[in-house]
Tab-separated table of C-alpha atoms in Angstrom:
chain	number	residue	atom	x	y	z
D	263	UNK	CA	-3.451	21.283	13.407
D	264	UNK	CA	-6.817	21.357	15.514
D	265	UNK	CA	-8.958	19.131	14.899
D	266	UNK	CA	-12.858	19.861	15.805
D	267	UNK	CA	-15.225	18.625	17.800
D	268	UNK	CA	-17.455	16.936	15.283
D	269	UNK	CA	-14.464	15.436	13.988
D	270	UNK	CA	-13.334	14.018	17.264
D	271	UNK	CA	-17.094	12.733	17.514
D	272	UNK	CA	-16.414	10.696	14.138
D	273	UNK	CA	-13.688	9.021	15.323
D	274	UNK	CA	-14.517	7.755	18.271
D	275	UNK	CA	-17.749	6.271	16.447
D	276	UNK	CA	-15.390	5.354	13.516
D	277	UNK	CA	-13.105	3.593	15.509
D	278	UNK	CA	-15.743	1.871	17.918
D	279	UNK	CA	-17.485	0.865	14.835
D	280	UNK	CA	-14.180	-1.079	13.528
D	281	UNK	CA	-13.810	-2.585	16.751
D	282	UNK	CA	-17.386	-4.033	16.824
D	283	UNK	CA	-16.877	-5.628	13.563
D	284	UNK	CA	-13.429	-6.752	13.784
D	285	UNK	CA	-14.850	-8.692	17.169
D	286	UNK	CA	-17.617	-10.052	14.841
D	287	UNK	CA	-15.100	-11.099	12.089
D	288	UNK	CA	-12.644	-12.664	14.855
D	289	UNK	CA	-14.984	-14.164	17.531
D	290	UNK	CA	-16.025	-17.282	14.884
D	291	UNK	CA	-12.274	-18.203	15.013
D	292	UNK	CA	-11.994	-17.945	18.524
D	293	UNK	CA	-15.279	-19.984	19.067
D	294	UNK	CA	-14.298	-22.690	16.844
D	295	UNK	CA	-10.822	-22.893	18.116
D	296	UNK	CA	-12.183	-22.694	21.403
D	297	UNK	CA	-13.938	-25.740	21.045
D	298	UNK	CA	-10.894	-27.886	19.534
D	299	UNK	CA	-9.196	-27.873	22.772
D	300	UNK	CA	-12.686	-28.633	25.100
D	301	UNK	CA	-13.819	-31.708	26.201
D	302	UNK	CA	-16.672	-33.363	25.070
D	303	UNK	CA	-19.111	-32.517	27.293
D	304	UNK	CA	-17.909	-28.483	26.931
D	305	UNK	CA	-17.998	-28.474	23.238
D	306	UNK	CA	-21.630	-28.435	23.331
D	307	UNK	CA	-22.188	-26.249	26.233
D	308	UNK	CA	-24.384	-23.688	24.861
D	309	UNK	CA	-23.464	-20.028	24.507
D	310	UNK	CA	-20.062	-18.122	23.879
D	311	UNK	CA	-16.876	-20.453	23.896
D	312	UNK	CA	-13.919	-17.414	24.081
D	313	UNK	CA	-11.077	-20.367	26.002
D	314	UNK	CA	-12.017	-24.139	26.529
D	315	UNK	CA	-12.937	-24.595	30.276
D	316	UNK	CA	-12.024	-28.269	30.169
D	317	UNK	CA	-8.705	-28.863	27.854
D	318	UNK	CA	-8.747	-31.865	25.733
D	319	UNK	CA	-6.215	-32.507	23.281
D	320	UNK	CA	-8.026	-35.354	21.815
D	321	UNK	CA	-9.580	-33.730	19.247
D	322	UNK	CA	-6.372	-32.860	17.679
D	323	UNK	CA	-4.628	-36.158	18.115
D	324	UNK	CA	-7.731	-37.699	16.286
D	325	UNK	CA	-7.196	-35.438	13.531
D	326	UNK	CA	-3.721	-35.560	13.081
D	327	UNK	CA	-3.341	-39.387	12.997
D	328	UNK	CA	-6.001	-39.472	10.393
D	329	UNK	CA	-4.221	-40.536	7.042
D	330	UNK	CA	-6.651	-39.106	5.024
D	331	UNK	CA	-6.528	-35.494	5.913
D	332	UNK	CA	-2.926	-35.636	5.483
D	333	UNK	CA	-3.682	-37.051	2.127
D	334	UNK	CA	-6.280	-33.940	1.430
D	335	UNK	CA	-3.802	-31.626	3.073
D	336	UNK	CA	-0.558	-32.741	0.358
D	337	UNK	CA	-3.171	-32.604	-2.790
D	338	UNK	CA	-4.578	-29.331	-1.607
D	339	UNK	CA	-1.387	-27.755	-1.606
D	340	UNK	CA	0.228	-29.229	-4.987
D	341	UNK	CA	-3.167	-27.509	-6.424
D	342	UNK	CA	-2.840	-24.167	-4.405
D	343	UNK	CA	1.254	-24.431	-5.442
D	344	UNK	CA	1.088	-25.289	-9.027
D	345	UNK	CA	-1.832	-23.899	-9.626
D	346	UNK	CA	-1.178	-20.333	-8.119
D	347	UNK	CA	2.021	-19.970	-10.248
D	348	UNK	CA	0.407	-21.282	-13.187
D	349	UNK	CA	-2.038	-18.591	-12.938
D	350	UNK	CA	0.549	-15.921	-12.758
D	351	UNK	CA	2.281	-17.498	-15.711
D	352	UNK	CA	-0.154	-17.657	-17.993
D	353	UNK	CA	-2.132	-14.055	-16.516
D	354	UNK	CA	1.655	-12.339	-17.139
D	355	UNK	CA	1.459	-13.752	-20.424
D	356	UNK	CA	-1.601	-12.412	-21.539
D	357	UNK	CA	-1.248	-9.174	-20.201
D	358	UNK	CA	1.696	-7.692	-21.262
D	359	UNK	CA	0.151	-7.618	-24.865
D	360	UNK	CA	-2.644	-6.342	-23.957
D	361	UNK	CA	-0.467	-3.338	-22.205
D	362	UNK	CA	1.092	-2.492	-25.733
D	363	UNK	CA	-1.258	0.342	-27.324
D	364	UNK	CA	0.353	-0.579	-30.755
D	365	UNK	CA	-1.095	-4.376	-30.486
D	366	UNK	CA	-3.845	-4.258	-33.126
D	367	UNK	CA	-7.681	-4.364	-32.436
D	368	UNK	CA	-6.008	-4.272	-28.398
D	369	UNK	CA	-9.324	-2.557	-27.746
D	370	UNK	CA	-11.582	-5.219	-29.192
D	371	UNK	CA	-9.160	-8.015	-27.518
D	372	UNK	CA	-9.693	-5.892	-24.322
D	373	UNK	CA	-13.893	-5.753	-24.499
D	374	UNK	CA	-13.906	-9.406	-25.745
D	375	UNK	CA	-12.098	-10.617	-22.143
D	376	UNK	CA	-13.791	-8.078	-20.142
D	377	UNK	CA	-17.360	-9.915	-21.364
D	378	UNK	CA	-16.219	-13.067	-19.827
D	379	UNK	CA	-16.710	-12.103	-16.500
D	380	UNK	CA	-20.158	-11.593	-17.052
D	381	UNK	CA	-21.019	-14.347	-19.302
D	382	UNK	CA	-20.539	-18.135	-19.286
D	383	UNK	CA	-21.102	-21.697	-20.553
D	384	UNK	CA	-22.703	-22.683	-17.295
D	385	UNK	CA	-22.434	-25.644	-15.251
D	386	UNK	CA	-23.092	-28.459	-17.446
D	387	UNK	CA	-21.071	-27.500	-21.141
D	388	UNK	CA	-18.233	-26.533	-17.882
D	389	UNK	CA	-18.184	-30.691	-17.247
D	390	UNK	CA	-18.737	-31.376	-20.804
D	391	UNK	CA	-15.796	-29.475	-21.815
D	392	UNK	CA	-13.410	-30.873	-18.824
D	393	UNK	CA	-14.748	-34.737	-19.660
D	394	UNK	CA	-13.861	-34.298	-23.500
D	395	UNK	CA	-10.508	-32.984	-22.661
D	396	UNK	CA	-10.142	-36.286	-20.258
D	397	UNK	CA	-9.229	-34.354	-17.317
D	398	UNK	CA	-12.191	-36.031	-15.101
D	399	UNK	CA	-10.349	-37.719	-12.403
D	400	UNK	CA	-6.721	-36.019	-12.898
D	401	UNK	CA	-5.785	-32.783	-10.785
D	402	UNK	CA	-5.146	-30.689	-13.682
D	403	UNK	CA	-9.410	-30.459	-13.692
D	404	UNK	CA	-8.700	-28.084	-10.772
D	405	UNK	CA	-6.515	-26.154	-12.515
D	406	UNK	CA	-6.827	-25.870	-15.934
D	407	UNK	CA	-10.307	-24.422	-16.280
D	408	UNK	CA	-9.634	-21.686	-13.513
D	409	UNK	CA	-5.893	-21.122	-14.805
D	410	UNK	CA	-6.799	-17.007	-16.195
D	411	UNK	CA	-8.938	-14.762	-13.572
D	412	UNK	CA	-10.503	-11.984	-16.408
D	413	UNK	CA	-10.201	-9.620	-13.005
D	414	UNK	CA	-6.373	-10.240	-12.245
D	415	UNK	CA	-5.022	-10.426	-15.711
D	416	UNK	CA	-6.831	-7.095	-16.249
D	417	UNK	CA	-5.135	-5.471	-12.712
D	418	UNK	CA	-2.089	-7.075	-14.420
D	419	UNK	CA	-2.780	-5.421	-17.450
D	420	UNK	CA	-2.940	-1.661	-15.805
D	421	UNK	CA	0.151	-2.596	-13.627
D	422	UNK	CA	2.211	-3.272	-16.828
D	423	UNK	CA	0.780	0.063	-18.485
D	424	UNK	CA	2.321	1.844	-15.736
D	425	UNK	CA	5.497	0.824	-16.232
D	426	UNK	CA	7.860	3.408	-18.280
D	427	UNK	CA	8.394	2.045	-21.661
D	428	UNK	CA	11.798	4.233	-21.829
D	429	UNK	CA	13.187	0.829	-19.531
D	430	UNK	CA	11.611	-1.285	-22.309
D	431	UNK	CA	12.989	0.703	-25.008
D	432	UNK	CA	16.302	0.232	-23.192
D	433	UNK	CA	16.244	-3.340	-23.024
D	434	UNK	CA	15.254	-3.870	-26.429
D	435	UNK	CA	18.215	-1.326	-27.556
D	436	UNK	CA	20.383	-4.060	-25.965
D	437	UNK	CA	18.616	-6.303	-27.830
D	438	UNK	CA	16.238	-8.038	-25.167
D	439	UNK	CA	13.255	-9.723	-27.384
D	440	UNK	CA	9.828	-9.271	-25.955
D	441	UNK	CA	9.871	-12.841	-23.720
D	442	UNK	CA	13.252	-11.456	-21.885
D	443	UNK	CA	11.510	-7.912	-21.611
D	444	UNK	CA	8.635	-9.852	-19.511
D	445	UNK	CA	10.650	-12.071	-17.382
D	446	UNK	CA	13.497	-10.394	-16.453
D	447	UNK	CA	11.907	-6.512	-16.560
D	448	UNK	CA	8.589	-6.177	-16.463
D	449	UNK	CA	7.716	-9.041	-13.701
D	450	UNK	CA	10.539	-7.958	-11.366
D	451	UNK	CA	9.076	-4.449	-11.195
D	452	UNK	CA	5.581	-6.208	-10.501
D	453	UNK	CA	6.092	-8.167	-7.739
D	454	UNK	CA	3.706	-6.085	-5.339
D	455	UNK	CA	0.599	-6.650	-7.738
D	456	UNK	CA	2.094	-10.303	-8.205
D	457	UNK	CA	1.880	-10.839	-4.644
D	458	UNK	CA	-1.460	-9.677	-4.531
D	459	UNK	CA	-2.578	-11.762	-7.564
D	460	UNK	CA	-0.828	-14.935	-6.466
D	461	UNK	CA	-2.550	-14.420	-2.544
D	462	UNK	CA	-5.956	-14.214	-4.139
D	463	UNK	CA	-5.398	-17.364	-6.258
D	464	UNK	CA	-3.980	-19.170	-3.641
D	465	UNK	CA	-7.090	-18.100	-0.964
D	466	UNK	CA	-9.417	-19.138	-4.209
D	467	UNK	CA	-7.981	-22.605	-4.812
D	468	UNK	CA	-7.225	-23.374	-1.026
D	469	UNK	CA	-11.434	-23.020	-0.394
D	470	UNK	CA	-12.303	-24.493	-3.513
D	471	UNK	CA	-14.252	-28.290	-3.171
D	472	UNK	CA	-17.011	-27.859	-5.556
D	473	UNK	CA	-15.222	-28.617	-8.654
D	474	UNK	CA	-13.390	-31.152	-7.106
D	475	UNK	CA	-16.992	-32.581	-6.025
D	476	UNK	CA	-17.363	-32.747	-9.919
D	477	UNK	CA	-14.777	-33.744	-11.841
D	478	UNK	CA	-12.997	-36.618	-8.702
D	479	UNK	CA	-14.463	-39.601	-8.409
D	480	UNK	CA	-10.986	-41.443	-7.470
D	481	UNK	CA	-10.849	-40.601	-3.408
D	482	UNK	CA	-6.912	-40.797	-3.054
D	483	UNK	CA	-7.422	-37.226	-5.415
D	484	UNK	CA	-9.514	-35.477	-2.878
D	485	UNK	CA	-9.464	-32.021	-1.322
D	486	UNK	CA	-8.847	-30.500	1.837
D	487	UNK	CA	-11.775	-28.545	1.755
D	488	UNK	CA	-14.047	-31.536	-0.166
D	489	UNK	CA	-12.552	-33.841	2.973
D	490	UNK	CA	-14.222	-31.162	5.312
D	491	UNK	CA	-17.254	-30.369	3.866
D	492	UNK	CA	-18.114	-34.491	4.546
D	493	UNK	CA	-17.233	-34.268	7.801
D	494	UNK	CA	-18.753	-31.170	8.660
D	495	UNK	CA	-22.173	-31.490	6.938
D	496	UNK	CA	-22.540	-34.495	5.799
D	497	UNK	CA	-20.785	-36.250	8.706
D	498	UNK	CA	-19.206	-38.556	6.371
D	499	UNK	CA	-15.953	-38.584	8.748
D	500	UNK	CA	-14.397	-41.825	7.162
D	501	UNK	CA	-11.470	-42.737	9.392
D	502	UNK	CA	-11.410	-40.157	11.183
D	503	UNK	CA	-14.512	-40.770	13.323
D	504	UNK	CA	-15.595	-43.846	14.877
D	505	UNK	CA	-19.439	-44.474	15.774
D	506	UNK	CA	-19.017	-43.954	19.337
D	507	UNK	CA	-16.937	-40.660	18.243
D	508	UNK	CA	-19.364	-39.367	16.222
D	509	UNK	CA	-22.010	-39.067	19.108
D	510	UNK	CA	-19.362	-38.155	21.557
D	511	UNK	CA	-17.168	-36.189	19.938
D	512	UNK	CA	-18.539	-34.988	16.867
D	513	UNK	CA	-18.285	-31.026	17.398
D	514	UNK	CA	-14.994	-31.110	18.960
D	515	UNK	CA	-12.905	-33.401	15.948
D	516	UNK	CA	-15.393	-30.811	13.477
D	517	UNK	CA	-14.021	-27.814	15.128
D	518	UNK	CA	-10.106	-29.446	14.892
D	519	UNK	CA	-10.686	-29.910	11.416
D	520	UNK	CA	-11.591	-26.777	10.793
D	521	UNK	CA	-8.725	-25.368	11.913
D	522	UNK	CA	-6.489	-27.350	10.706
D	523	UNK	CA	-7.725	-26.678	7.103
D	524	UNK	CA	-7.259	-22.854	8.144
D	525	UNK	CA	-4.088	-22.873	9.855
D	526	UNK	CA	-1.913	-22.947	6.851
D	527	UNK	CA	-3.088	-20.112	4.088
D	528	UNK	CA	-3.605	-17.838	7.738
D	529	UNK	CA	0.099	-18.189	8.231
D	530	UNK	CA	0.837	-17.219	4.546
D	531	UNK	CA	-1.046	-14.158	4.687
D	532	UNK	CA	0.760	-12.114	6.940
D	533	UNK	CA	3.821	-12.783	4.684
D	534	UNK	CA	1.807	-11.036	1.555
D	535	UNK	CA	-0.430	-8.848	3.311
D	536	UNK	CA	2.062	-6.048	2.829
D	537	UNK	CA	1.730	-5.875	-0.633
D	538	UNK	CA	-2.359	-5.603	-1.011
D	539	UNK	CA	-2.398	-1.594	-0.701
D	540	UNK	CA	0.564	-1.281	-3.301
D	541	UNK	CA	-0.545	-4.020	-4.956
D	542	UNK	CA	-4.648	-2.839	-5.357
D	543	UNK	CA	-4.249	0.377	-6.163
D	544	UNK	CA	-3.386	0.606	-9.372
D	545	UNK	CA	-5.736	3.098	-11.021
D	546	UNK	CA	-9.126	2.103	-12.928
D	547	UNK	CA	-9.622	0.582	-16.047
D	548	UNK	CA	-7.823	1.988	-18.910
D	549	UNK	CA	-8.598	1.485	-22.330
């Protein structure tokens, strides 16, 4: 097949346009990681930092002897962990029903969710709510009020509607009840919008400080990402910067930091990555 002149034309600017912004999306991560291996004095060179002229590994031992950002790091991950498949649980579980067209009023069920993403409590009822339930200093105030995304469970919902119900009508035939349907059927065959889901709610709680901002007071309970907002602009370093550091060696522990708070969901993407096309396109809203 021939392809045209003008169409030629269009990809060259198509594919010099992704270029430019993929160098625009990339050169931030360079920059900062750049600056984690430089020496003092080069971390605050001005202009573009694309490979650290002076190496210095002190940044990184600074940051890595710190007990606190190991303590972040271990309660940032039992949230992203627990709270990731506690999200799929409960999003599976909601659903599936809402899949079934005999379920009663499933329309109305359907609208009432769907308004939810456009309308809530606000801020303050938000902390009311959480402090009446006596989750205010506990981890499960990270989880529990963000444990259904409206958005996912209703992807979810079309994923499940896609599935053939002659395999459910099978299963029941053999006398599978609803519950063994979901679990051993229906979320097997799902596993590419799953993946998808679970890599969104993982990104979501992994960047997430505000709400720990909110509901933690006790400080062996915070974040990774609460743990770096201090340092980085409020340049309440704790341990991990000394006086003298802070002056001297401010940007380059900041820039360490940062990277080592976006080290580990970076090397989990690649694993899921593969499923976002499969996993995305799952048709629009059905009713």
């Amino acid at each position: 097949m021939t392809i045209s002149f003008g169409e030629k034309v269009f990809q060259v600017i198509l594919i010099l346009f992704i270029a430019i912004l993929s160098i625009c999306m990339i050169y931030p991560f360079i920059h900062v990681l750049a600056i984690s291996f430089s020496s003092a004095g080069e971390a605050v060179r001005p202009g573009m930092h694309w490979f650290p002229k002076e190496i210095s590994l002190f940044a990184w031992k600074r940051v890595l002897s710190d007990s606190t950002i190991w303590l972040a790091l271990g309660n940032t991950v039992f949230r992203t962990v627990v709270g990731t498949l506690l999200s799929l649980l409960f999003m599976s579980m909601g659903a599936y029903p809402l899949a079934k067209k005999h379920l009663p009023h499933r329309q109305f069920y359907t609208m009432v969710i769907i308004v939810t993403m456009f309308f809530s409590g606000g801020l303050i009822p938000s902390y009311l709510l959480v402090k009446s339930l006596g989750l205010i200093d506990s981890r499960w105030a990270l989880i529990i009020p963000g444990l259904v995304s409206t958005y996912s469970m209703l992807i979810l919902r079309n994923f499940f509607m896609n599935i053939p119900a002659e395999l459910e009508d099978s299963a029941k035939i053999d006398g599978a009840n609803d519950l063994r349907i979901l679990f051993t059927l229906v979320i097997p065959l799902s596993k590419p919008v799953l993946a998808t889901l679970a890599l969104w709610s993982a990104v979501g709680h992994w960047n997430a400080w505000f709400d720990a901002m909110l509901y933690l007071q006790d400080q062996s309970l915070i974040v990774l990402q609460l743990f770096l907002r201090r340092l980085v602009i409020t340049s309440e370093g704790g341990a991990i910067l000394t006086v003298d550091e802070m002056f001297k060696t401010a940007e380059t522990i900041k820039a360490a930091t940062i990277m080592f708070t976006a080290l580990p969901i970076l090397i989990v993407y690649p694993f899921l990555q593969k499923y976002f096309v499969k996993g995305t396109m799952v048709g629009s809203l059905k009713a």
